[in-house]
mmCIF file of C-alpha atoms in Angstrom:
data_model
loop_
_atom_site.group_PDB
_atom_site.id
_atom_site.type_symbol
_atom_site.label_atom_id
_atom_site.label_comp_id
_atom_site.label_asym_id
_atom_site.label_seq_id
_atom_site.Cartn_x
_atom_site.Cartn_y
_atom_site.Cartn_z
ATOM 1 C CA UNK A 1 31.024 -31.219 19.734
ATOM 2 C CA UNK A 2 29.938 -27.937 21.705
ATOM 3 C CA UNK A 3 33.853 -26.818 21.205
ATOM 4 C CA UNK A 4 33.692 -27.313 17.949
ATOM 5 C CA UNK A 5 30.439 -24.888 17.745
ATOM 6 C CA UNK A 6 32.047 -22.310 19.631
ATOM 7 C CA UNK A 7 34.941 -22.170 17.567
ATOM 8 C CA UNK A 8 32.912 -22.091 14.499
ATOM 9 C CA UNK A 9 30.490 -19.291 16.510
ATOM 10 C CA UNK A 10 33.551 -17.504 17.107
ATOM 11 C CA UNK A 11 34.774 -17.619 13.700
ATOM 12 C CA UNK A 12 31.998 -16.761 12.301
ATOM 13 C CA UNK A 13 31.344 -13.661 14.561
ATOM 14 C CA UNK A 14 35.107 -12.416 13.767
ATOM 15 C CA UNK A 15 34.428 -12.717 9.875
ATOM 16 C CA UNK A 16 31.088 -10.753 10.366
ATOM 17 C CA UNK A 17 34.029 -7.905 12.412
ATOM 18 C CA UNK A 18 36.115 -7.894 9.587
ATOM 19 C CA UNK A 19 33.603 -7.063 7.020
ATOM 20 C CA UNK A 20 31.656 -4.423 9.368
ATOM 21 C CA UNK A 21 35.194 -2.632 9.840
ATOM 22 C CA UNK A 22 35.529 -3.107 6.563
ATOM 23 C CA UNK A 23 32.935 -2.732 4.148
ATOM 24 C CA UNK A 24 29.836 -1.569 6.488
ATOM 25 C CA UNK A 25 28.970 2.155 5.885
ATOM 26 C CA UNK A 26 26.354 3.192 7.715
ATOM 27 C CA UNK A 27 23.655 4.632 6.179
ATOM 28 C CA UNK A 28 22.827 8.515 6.668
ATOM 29 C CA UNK A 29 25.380 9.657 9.298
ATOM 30 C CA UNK A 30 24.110 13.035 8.836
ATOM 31 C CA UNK A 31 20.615 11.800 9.683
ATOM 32 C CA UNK A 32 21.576 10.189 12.807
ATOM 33 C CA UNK A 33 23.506 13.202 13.512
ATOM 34 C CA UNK A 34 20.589 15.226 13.383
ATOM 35 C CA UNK A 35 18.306 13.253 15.244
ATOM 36 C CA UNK A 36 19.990 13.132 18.030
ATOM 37 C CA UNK A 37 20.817 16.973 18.348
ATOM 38 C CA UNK A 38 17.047 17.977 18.472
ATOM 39 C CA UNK A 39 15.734 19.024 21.273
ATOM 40 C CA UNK A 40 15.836 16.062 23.440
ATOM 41 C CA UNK A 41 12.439 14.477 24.987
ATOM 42 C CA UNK A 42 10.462 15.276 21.729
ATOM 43 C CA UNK A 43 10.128 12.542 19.698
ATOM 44 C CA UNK A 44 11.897 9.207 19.213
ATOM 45 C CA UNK A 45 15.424 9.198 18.735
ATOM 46 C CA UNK A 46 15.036 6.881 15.559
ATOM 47 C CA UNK A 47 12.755 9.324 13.794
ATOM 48 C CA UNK A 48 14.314 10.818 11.068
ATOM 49 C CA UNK A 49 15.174 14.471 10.387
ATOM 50 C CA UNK A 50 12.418 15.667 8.077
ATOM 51 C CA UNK A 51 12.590 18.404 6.979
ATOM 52 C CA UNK A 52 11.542 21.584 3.978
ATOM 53 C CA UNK A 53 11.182 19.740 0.631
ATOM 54 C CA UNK A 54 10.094 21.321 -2.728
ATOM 55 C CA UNK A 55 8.879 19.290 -5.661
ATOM 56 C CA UNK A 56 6.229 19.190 -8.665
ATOM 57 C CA UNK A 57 3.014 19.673 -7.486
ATOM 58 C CA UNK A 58 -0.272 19.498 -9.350
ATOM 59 C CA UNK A 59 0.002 23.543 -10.207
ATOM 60 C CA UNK A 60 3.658 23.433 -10.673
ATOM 61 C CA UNK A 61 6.475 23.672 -7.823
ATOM 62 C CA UNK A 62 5.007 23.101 -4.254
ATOM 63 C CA UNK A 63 7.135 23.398 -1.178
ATOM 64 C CA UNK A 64 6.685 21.786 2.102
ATOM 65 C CA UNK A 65 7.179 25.364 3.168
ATOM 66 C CA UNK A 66 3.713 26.860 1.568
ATOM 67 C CA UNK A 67 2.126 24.394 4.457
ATOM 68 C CA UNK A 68 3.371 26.084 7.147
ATOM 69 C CA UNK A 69 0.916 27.281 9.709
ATOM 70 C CA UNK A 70 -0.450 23.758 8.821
ATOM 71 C CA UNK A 71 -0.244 20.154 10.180
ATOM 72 C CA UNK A 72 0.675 18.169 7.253
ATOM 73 C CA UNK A 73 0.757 14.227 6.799
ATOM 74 C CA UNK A 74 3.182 13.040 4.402
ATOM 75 C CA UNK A 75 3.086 10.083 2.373
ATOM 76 C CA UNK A 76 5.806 7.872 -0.005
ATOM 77 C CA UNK A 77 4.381 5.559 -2.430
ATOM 78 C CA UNK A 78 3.260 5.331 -5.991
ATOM 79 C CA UNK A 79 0.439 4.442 -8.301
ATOM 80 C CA UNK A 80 1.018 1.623 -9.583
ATOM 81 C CA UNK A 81 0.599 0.000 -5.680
ATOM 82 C CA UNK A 82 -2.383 -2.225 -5.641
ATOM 83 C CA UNK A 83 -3.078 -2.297 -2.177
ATOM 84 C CA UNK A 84 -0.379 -0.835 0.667
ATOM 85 C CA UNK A 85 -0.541 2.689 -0.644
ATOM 86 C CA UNK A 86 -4.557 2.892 -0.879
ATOM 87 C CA UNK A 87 -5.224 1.550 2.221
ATOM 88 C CA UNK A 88 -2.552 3.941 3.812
ATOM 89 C CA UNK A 89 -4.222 6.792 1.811
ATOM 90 C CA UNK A 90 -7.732 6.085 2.358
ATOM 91 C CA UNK A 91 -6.905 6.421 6.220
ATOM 92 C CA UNK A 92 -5.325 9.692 5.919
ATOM 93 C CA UNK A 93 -8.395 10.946 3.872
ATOM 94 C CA UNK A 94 -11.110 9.233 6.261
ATOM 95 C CA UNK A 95 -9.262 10.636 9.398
ATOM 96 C CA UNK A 96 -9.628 14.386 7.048
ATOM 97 C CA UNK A 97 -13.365 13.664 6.509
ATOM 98 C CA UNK A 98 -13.933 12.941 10.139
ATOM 99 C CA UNK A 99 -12.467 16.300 11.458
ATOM 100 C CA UNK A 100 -14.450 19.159 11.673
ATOM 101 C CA UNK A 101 -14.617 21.965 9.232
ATOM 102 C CA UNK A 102 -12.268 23.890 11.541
ATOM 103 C CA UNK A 103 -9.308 21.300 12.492
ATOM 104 C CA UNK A 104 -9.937 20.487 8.301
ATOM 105 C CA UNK A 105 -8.832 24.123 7.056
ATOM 106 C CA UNK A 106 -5.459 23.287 9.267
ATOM 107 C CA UNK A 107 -4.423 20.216 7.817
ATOM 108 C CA UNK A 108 -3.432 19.109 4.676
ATOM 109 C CA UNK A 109 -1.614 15.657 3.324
ATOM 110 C CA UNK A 110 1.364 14.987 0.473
ATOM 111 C CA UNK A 111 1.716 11.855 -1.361
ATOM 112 C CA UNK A 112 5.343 11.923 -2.694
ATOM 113 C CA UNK A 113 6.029 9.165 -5.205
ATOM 114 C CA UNK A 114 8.847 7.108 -5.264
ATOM 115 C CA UNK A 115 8.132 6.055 -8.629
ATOM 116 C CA UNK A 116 8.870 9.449 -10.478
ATOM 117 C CA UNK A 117 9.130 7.785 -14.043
ATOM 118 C CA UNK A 118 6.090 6.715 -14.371
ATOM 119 C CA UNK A 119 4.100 9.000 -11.939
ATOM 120 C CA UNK A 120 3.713 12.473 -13.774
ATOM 121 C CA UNK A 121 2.084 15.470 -12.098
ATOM 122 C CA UNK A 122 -0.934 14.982 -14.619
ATOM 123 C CA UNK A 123 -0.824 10.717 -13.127
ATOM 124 C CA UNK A 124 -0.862 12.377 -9.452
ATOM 125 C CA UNK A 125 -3.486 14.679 -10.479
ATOM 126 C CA UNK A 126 -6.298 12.205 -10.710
ATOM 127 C CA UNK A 127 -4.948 9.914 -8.220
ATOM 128 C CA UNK A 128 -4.215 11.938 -4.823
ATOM 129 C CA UNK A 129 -7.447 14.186 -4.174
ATOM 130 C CA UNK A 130 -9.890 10.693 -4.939
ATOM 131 C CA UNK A 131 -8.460 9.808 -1.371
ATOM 132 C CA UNK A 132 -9.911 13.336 0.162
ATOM 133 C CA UNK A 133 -9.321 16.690 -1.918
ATOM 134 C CA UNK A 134 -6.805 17.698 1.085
ATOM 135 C CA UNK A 135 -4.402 15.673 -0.523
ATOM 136 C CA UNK A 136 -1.914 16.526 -3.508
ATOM 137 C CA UNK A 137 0.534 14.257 -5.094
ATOM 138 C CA UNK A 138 4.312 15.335 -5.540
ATOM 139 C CA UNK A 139 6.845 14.296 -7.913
ATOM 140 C CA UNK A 140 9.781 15.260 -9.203
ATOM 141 C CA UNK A 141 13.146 13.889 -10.429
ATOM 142 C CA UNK A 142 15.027 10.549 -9.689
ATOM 143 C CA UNK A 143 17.393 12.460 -7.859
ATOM 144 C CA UNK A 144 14.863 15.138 -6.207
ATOM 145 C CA UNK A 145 12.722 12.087 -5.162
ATOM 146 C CA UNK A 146 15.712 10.073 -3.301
ATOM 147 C CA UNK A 147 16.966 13.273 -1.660
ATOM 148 C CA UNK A 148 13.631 13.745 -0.173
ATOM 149 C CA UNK A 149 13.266 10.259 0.918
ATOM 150 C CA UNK A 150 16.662 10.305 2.797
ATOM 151 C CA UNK A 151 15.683 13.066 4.621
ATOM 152 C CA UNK A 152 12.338 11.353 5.794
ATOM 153 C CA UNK A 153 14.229 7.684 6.248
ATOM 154 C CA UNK A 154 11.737 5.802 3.313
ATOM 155 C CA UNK A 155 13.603 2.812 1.642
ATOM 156 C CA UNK A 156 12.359 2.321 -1.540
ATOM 157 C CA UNK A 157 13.452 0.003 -4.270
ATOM 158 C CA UNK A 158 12.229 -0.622 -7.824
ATOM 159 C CA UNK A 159 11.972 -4.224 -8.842
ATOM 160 C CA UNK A 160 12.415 -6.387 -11.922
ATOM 161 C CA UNK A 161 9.570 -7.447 -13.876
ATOM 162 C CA UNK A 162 9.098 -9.353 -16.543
ATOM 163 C CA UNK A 163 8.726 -8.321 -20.387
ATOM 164 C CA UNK A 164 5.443 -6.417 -20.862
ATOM 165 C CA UNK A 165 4.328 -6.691 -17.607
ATOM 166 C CA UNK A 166 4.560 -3.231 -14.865
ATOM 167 C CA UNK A 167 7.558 -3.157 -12.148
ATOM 168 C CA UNK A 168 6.609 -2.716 -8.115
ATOM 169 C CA UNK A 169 8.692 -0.795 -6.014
ATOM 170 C CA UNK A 170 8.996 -1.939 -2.733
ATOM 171 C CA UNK A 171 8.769 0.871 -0.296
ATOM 172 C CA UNK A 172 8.226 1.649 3.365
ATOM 173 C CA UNK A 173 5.173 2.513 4.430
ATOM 174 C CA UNK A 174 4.721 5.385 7.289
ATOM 175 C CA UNK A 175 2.607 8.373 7.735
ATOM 176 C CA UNK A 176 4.851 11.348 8.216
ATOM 177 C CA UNK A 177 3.507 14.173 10.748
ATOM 178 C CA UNK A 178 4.885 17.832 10.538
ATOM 179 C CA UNK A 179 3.550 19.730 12.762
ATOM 180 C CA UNK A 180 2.843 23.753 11.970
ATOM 181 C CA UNK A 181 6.218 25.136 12.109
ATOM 182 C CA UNK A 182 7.141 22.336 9.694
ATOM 183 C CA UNK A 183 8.822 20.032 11.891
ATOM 184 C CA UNK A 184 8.569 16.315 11.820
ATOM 185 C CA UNK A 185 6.903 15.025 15.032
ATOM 186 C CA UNK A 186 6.169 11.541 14.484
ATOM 187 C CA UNK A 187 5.917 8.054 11.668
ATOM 188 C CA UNK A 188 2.690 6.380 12.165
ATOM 189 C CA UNK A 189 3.476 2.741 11.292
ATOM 190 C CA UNK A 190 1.173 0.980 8.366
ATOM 191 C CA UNK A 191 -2.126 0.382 9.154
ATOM 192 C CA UNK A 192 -2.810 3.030 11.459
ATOM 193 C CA UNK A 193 -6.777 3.707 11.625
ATOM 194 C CA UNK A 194 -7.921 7.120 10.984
ATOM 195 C CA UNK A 195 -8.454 7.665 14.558
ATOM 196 C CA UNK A 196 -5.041 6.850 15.901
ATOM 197 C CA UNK A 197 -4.429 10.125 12.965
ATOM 198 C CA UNK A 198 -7.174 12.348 14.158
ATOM 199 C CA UNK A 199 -5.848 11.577 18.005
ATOM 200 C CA UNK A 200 -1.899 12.943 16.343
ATOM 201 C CA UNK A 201 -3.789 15.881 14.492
ATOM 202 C CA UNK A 202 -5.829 16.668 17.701
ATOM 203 C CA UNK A 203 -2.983 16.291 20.361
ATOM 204 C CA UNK A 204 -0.785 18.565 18.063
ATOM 205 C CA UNK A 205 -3.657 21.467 17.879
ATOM 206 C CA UNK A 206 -4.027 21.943 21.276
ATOM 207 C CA UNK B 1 -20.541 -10.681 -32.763
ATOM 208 C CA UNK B 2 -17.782 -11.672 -30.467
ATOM 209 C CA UNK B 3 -18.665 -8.368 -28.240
ATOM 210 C CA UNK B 4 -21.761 -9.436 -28.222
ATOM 211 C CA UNK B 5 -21.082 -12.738 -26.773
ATOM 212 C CA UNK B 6 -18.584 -11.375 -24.323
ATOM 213 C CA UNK B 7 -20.722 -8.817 -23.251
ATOM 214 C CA UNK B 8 -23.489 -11.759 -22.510
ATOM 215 C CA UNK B 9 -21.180 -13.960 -20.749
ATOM 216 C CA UNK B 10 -20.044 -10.877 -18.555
ATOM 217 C CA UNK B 11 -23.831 -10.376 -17.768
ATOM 218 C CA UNK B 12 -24.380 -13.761 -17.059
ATOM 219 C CA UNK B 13 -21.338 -13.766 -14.660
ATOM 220 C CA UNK B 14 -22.312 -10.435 -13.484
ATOM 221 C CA UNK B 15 -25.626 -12.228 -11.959
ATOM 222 C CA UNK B 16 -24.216 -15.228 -10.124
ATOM 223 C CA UNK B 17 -24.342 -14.898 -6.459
ATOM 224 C CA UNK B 18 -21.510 -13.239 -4.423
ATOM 225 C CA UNK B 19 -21.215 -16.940 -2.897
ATOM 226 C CA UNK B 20 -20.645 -19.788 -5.052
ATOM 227 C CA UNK B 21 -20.546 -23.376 -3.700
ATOM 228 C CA UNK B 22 -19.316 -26.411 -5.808
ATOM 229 C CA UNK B 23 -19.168 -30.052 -5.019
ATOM 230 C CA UNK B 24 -15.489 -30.124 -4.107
ATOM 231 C CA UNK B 25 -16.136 -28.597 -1.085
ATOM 232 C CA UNK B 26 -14.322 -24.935 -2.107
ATOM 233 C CA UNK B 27 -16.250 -22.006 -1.463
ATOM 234 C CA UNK B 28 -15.699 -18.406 -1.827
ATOM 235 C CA UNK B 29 -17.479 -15.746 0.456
ATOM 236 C CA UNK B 30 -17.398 -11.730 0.168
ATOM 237 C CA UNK B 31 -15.295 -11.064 -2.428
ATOM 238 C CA UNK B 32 -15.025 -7.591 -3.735
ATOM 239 C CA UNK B 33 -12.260 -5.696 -5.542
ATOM 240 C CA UNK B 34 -10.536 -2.112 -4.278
ATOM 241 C CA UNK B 35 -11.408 0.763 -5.715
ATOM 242 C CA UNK B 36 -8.866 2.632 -6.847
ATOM 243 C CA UNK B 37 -8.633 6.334 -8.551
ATOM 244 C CA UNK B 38 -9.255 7.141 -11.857
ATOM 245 C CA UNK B 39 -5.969 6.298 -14.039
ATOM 246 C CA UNK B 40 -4.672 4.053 -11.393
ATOM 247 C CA UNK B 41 -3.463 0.959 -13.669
ATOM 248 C CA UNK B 42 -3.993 -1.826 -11.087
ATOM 249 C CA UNK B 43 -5.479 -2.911 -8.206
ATOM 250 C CA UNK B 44 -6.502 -5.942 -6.075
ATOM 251 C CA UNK B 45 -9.336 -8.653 -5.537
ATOM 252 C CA UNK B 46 -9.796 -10.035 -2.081
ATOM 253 C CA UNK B 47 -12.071 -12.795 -0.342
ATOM 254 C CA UNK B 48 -11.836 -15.807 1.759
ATOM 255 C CA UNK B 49 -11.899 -19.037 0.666
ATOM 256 C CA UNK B 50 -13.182 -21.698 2.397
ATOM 257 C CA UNK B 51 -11.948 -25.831 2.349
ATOM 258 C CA UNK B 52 -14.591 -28.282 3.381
ATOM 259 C CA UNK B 53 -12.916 -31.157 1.948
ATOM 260 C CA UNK B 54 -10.515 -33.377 3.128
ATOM 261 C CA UNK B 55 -7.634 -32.763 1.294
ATOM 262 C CA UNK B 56 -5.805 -29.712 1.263
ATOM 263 C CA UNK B 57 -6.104 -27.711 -1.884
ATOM 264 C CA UNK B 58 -4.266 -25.029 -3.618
ATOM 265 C CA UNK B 59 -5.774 -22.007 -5.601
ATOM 266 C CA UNK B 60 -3.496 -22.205 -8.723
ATOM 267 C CA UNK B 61 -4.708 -19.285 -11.161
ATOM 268 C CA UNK B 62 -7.017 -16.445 -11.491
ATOM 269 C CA UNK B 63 -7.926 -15.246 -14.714
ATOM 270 C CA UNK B 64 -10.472 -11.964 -15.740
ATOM 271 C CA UNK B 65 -11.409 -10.021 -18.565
ATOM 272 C CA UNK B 66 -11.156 -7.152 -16.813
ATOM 273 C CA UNK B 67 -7.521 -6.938 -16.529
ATOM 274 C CA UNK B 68 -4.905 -7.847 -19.096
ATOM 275 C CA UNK B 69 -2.907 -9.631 -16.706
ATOM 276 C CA UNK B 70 -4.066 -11.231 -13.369
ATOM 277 C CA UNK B 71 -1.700 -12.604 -11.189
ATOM 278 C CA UNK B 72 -1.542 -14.346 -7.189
ATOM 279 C CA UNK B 73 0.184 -12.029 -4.882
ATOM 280 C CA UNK B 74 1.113 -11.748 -1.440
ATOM 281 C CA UNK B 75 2.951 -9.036 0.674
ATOM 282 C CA UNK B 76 5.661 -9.318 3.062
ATOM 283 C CA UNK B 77 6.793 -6.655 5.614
ATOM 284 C CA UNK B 78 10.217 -7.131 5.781
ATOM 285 C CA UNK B 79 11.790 -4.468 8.496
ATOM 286 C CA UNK B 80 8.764 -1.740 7.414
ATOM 287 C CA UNK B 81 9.922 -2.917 3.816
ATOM 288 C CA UNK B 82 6.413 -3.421 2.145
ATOM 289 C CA UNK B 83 6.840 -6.256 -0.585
ATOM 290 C CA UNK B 84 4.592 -7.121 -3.462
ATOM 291 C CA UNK B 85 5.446 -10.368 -4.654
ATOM 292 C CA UNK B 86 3.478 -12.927 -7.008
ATOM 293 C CA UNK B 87 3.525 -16.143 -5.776
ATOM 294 C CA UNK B 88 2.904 -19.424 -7.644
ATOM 295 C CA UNK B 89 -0.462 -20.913 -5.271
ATOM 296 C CA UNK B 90 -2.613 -20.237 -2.542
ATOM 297 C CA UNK B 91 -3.121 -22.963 -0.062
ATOM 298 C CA UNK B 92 -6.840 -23.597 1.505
ATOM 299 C CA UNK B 93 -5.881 -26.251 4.208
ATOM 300 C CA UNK B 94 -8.443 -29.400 4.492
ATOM 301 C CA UNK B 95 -11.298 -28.086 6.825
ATOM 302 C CA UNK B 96 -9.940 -24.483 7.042
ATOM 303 C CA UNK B 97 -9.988 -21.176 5.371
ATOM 304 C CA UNK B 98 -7.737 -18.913 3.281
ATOM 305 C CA UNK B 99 -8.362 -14.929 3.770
ATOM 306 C CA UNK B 100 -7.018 -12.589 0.983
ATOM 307 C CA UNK B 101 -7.069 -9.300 2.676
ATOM 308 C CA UNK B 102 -5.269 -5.987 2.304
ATOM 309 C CA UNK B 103 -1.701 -6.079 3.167
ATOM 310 C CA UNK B 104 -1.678 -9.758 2.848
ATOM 311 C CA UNK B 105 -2.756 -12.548 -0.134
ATOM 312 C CA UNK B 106 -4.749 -11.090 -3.174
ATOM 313 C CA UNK B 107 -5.240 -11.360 -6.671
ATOM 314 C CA UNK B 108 -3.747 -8.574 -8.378
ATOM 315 C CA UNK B 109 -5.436 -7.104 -11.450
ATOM 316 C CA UNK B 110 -2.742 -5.370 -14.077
ATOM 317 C CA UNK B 111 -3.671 -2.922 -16.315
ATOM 318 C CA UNK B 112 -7.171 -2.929 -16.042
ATOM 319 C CA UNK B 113 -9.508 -3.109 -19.528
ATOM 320 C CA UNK B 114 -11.926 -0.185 -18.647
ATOM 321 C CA UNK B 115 -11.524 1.819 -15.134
ATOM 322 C CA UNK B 116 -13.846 0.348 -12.471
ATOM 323 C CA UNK B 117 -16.523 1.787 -10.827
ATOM 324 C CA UNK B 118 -17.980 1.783 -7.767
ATOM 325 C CA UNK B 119 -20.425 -1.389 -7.759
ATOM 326 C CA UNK B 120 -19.008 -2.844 -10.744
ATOM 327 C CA UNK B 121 -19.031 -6.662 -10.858
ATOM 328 C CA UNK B 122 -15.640 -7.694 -12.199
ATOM 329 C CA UNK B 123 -15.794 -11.657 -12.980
ATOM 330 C CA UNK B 124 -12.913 -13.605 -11.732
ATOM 331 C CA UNK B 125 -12.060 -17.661 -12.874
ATOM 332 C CA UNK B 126 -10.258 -19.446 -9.897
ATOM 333 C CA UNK B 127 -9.008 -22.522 -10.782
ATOM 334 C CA UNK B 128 -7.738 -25.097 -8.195
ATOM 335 C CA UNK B 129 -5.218 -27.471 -8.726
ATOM 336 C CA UNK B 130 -7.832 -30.266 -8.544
ATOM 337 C CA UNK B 131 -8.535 -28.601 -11.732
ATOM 338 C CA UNK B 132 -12.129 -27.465 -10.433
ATOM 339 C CA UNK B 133 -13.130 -23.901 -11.232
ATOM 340 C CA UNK B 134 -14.969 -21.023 -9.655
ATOM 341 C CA UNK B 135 -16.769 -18.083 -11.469
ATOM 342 C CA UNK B 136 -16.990 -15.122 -9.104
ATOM 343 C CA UNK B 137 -18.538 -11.404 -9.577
ATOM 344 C CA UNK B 138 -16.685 -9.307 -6.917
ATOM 345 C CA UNK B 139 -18.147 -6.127 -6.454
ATOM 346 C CA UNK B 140 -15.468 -2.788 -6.774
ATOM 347 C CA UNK B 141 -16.017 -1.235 -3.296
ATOM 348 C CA UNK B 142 -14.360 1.796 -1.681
ATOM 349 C CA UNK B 143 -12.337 0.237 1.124
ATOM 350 C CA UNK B 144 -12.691 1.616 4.258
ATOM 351 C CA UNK B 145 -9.605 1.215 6.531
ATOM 352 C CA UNK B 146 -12.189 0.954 9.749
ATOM 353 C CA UNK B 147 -15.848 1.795 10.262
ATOM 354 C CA UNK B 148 -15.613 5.476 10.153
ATOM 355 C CA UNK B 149 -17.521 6.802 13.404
ATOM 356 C CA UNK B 150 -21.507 7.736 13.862
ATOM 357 C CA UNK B 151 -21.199 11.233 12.849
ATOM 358 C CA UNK B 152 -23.323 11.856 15.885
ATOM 359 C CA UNK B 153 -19.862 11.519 17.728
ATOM 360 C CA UNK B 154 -18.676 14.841 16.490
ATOM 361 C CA UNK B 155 -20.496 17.733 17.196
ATOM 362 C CA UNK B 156 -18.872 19.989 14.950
ATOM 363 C CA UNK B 157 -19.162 17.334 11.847
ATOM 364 C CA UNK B 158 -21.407 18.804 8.924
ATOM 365 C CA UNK B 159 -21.940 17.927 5.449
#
């Protein structure tokens, strides 16, 4: 009896070989590339490269870039999201209303949605500054959107719905810090309070 | 005519209690509904439901006039992969207690009627599968993701 789970562990484990020499591609070589070619000892080797980005802001193209001098928190999501994207939102803009008027005027966030059909720059408009007026949403094409997230490691992944009714997108859910020469210095996982944020925005101004 | 009778049911729901006991033992404490910006199209309601009975029951269906569609939901965090997903009941275990929280069970709200304000009372049918029902009024609040700190802890804080 154990023999004959061993052989079928082992058979198993050899068909799983086959198809990963096979089939597997793994995802983003360039990003793991990258990652691991920073300057070692300053962040995770998992994080992601990050990097400049330039899409449709509220006022027409906005750049990554324009923030520099600034710690920025980026965010993926998109309107439609009930729940995960407010409550990741409302703790970016209560850790901005809880900073003083000084650490405020060097800060700034950017929701980028990963729903770009149905979130317009006039939809972002009224939905990112209601969260704290720091914050502007970004948008942009299908293929500007997914070139961004790649760069930042978000998964993201529209799903079916039925007739009439609105499509989710599932989508990961991290707070991206750049710090002010517009590098990316950390991912705060969901559900981070506003004061594990204003700990990252204060340990990165000193 | 019809408005008018809407309108007066919605006021009479509007002025139940935020609590609402009924003799099957279900009861429903704090619920309240997100708010969400201006144009957002959804959102969710969230509470905890309590089972004093001794048989385990099920929340089957939510229903509002507030939304064109309302539907159960739950989330799963699959590898950092947030999920929406509806899902067909919500248990409330003999003697015990369902929460629907943020990031977990809720009932969703889909295109909403008329954009919600702050302190709104949006009226919610929960129906069991006992076939009992509950009216709620859930109050839209502004979620806070923690209690934000005395402002007396920063010195430089002004407003």
């Amino acid at each position: 009896m154990k023999q004959r789970i061993l052989i079928a562990s082992a058979l198993i484990l050899g068909v799983l070989l086959v198809w990963l020499a096979f089939f597997w591609q793994p995802p983003a070589t360039d990003t793991a590339n990258r990652a691991s070619n920073d300057t070692p000892g300053s962040h995770a080797p998992s994080l992601p490269p990050g990097g400049d980005f330039s899409l449709q802001g509220p006022q027409g193209p906005l750049s990554l870039a324009d923030y520099r001098g600034r710690i920025v928190l980026v965010y993926f999501g998109y309107t439609f999201c009930p729940d995960v994207c407010p409550t990741a939102l409302s703790a970016m803009g209560q850790a901005f209303s809880m900073l003083t008027p000084e650490e405020q005027a060097g800060v700034a966030g950017v929701f980028v949605s990963v729903d770009p059909e149905r979130d317009t720059t006039d939809v972002l408009k009224a939905y990112a500054p209601f969260f704290h007026p720091q914050i502007v949403g970004v948008t942009g094409s299908v293929d500007d959107i997914a070139r961004v997230a790649r760069q930042y490691g978000v998964r993201y992944m529209k799903q079916k719905a039925d007739d009439g009714k609105p499509y989710s997108v599932d989508h990961t859910s991290f707070t991206y810090v750049i710090d002010a020469s517009g590098k990316l210095i950390a991912q705060l996982p969901h559900g981070s309070p506003p004061q594990a944020i204003i700990d990252m925005i204060r340990t990165l101004r000193k | 005519m019809r408005r008018v009778l809407i309108g007066l049911s919605l006021l009479l729901c509007a002025t139940l209690p935020p609590t609402t006991y009924a003799d099957d033992g279900i009861a429903v404490q704090d619920p309240y509904v997100r708010l969400v910006p201006p144009g957002a199209p959804t959102t969710g309601a969230f509470m905890v439901i309590s089972n004093s009975s001794a048989a385990d029951r099920k929340l089957i269906r939510a229903a509002s006039p507030a939304a064109k569609t309302v539907e159960l939901h739950t989330h799963l965090n699959e590898n950092g992969v947030m999920k929406m997903r509806p899902v067909p009941d919500i248990e409330i275990k003999a003697g015990g207690r369902t929460e629907l929280k943020p990031g977990s069970y809720h009932v969703m709200l889909i295109d909403m009627t008329k954009p919600l304000q702050e302190g709104d009372e949006v009226p919610i049918d929960l129906t069991f599968d006992d076939g009992s029902t509950q009216h709620i009024a859930a109050p839209v609040r502004r979620i806070q993701s923690a209690p934000a700190m005395p402002a007396a802890a920063h010195g430089g804080m002004k407003h």
